[in-house]
GROMACS .gro file of C-alpha atoms in nm:
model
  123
    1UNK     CA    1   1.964   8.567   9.261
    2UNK     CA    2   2.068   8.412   8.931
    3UNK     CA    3   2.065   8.017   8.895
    4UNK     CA    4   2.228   7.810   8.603
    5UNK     CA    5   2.134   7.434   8.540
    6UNK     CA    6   2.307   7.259   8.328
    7UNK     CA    7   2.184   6.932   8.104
    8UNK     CA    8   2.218   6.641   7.879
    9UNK     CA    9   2.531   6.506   7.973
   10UNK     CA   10   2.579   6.128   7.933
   11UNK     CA   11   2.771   5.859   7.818
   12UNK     CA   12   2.837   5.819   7.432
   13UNK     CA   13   3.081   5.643   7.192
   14UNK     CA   14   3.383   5.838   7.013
   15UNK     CA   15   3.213   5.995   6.739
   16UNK     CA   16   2.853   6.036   6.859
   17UNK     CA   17   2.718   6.377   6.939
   18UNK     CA   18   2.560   6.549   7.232
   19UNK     CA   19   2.367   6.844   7.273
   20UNK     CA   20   2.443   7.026   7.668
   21UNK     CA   21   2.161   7.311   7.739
   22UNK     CA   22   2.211   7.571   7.994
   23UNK     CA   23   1.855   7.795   8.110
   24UNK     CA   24   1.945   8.088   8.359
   25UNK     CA   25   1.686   8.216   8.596
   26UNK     CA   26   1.624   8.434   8.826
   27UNK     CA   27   1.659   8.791   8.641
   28UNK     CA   28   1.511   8.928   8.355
   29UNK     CA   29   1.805   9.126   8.251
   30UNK     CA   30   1.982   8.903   7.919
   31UNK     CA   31   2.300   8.833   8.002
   32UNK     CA   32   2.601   8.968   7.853
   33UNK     CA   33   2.797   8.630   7.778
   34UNK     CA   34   2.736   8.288   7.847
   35UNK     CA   35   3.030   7.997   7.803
   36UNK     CA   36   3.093   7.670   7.846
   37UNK     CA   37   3.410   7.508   8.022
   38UNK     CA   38   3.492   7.196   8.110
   39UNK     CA   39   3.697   7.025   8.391
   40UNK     CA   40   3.867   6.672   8.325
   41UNK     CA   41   3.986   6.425   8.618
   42UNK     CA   42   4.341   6.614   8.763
   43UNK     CA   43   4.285   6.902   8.506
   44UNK     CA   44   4.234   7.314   8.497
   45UNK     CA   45   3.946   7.392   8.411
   46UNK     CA   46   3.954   7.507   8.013
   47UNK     CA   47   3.749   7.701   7.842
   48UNK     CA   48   3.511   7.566   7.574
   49UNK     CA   49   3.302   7.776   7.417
   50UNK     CA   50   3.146   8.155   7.462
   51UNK     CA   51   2.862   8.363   7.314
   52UNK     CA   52   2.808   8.730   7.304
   53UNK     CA   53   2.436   8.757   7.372
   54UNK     CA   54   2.402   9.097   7.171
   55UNK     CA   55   2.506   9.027   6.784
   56UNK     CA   56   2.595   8.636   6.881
   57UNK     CA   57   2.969   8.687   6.829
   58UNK     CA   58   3.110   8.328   6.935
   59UNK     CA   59   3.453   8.248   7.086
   60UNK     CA   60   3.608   7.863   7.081
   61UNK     CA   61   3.884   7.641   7.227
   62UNK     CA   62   4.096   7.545   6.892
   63UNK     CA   63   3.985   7.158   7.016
   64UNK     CA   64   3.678   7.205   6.947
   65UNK     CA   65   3.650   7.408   6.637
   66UNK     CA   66   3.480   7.239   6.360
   67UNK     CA   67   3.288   6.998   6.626
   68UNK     CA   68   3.094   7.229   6.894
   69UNK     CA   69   2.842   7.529   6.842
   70UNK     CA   70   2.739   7.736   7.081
   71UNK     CA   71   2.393   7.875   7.011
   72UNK     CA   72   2.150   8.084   7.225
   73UNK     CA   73   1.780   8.184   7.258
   74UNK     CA   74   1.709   8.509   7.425
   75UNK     CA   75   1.426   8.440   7.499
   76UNK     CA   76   1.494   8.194   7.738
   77UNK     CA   77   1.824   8.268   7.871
   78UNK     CA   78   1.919   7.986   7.755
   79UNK     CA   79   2.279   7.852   7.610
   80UNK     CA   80   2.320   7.571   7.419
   81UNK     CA   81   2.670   7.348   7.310
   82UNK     CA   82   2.630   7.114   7.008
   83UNK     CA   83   2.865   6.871   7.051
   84UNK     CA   84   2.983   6.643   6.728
   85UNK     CA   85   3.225   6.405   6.675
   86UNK     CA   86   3.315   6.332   7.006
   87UNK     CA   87   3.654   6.249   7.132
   88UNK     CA   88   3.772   6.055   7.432
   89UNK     CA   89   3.993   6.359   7.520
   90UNK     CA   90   3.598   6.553   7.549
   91UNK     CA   91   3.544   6.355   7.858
   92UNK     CA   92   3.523   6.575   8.128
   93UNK     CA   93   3.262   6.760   8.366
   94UNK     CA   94   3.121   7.025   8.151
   95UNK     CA   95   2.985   7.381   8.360
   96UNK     CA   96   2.823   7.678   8.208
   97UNK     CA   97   2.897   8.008   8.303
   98UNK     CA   98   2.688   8.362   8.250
   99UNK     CA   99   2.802   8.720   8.316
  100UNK     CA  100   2.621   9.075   8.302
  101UNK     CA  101   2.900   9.296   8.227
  102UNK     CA  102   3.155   9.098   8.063
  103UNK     CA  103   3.220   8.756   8.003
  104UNK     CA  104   3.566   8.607   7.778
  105UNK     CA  105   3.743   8.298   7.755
  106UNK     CA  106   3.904   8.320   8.132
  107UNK     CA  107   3.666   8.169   8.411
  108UNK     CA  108   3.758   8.465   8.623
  109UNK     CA  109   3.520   8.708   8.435
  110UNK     CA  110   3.232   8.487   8.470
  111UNK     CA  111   3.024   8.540   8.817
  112UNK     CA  112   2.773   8.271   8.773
  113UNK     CA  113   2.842   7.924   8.723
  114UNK     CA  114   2.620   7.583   8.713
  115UNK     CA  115   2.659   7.283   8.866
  116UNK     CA  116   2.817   7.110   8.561
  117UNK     CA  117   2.691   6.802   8.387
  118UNK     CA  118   2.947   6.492   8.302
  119UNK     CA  119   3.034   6.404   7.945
  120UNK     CA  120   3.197   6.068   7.918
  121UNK     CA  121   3.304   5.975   7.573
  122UNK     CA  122   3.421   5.615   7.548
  123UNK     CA  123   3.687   5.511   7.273
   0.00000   0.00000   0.00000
């Protein structure tokens, strides 16, 4: 059974920076994508950020471009969002997501979610 948790939400002022990690458990099999998405108060939930685990091809939200990296490490199945310059329009509850076979920027092809960590960004 695979398990996400998700960290290092919090509280921060427009223009601080956070970093979110993401560790998957559980199998030893890498997975094939991990993302990031993030849900705001009466909102979809939007897609953030995504990594290609083999050859670390990277996908982002046009918001975010310039601001957030995604990064991995391998060898701990982990995902990690660097978050600069933070907006009050970041604020929401931010999940990661993994997938074996696939993995885009849709939250349909992602079969394993975490239990999402809350960014609050105050103006």
């Amino acid at each position: 059974q695979v398990q996400l948790v998700a960290s290092g939400g919090g509280l921060v002022q427009a223009g601080d920076s956070l970093r979110l990690s993401c560790a998957g458990s559980g199998r030893t099999r890498s997975f094939y994508a991990m993302a990031w998405f993030r849900q705001a108060p009466g909102q979809e939930r939007e897609f953030v950020a995504a990594i290609r685990w083999n050859g670390g091809r990277t996908y982002y939200v046009d918001s975010v471009k310039g601001r957030f990296t995604i990064s991995k490490d391998n060898t701990k199945n982990t995902v990690l969002l660097q978050m600069n310059s933070l907006k009050a329009e970041d604020t929401a509850v931010y999940y990661c997501a993994a997938d074996f076979n696939y993995g885009g920027t849709a939250a349909y092809e992602y079969d394993y979610w975490g239990q999402g960590t809350q960014v609050t960004v105050s103006s």
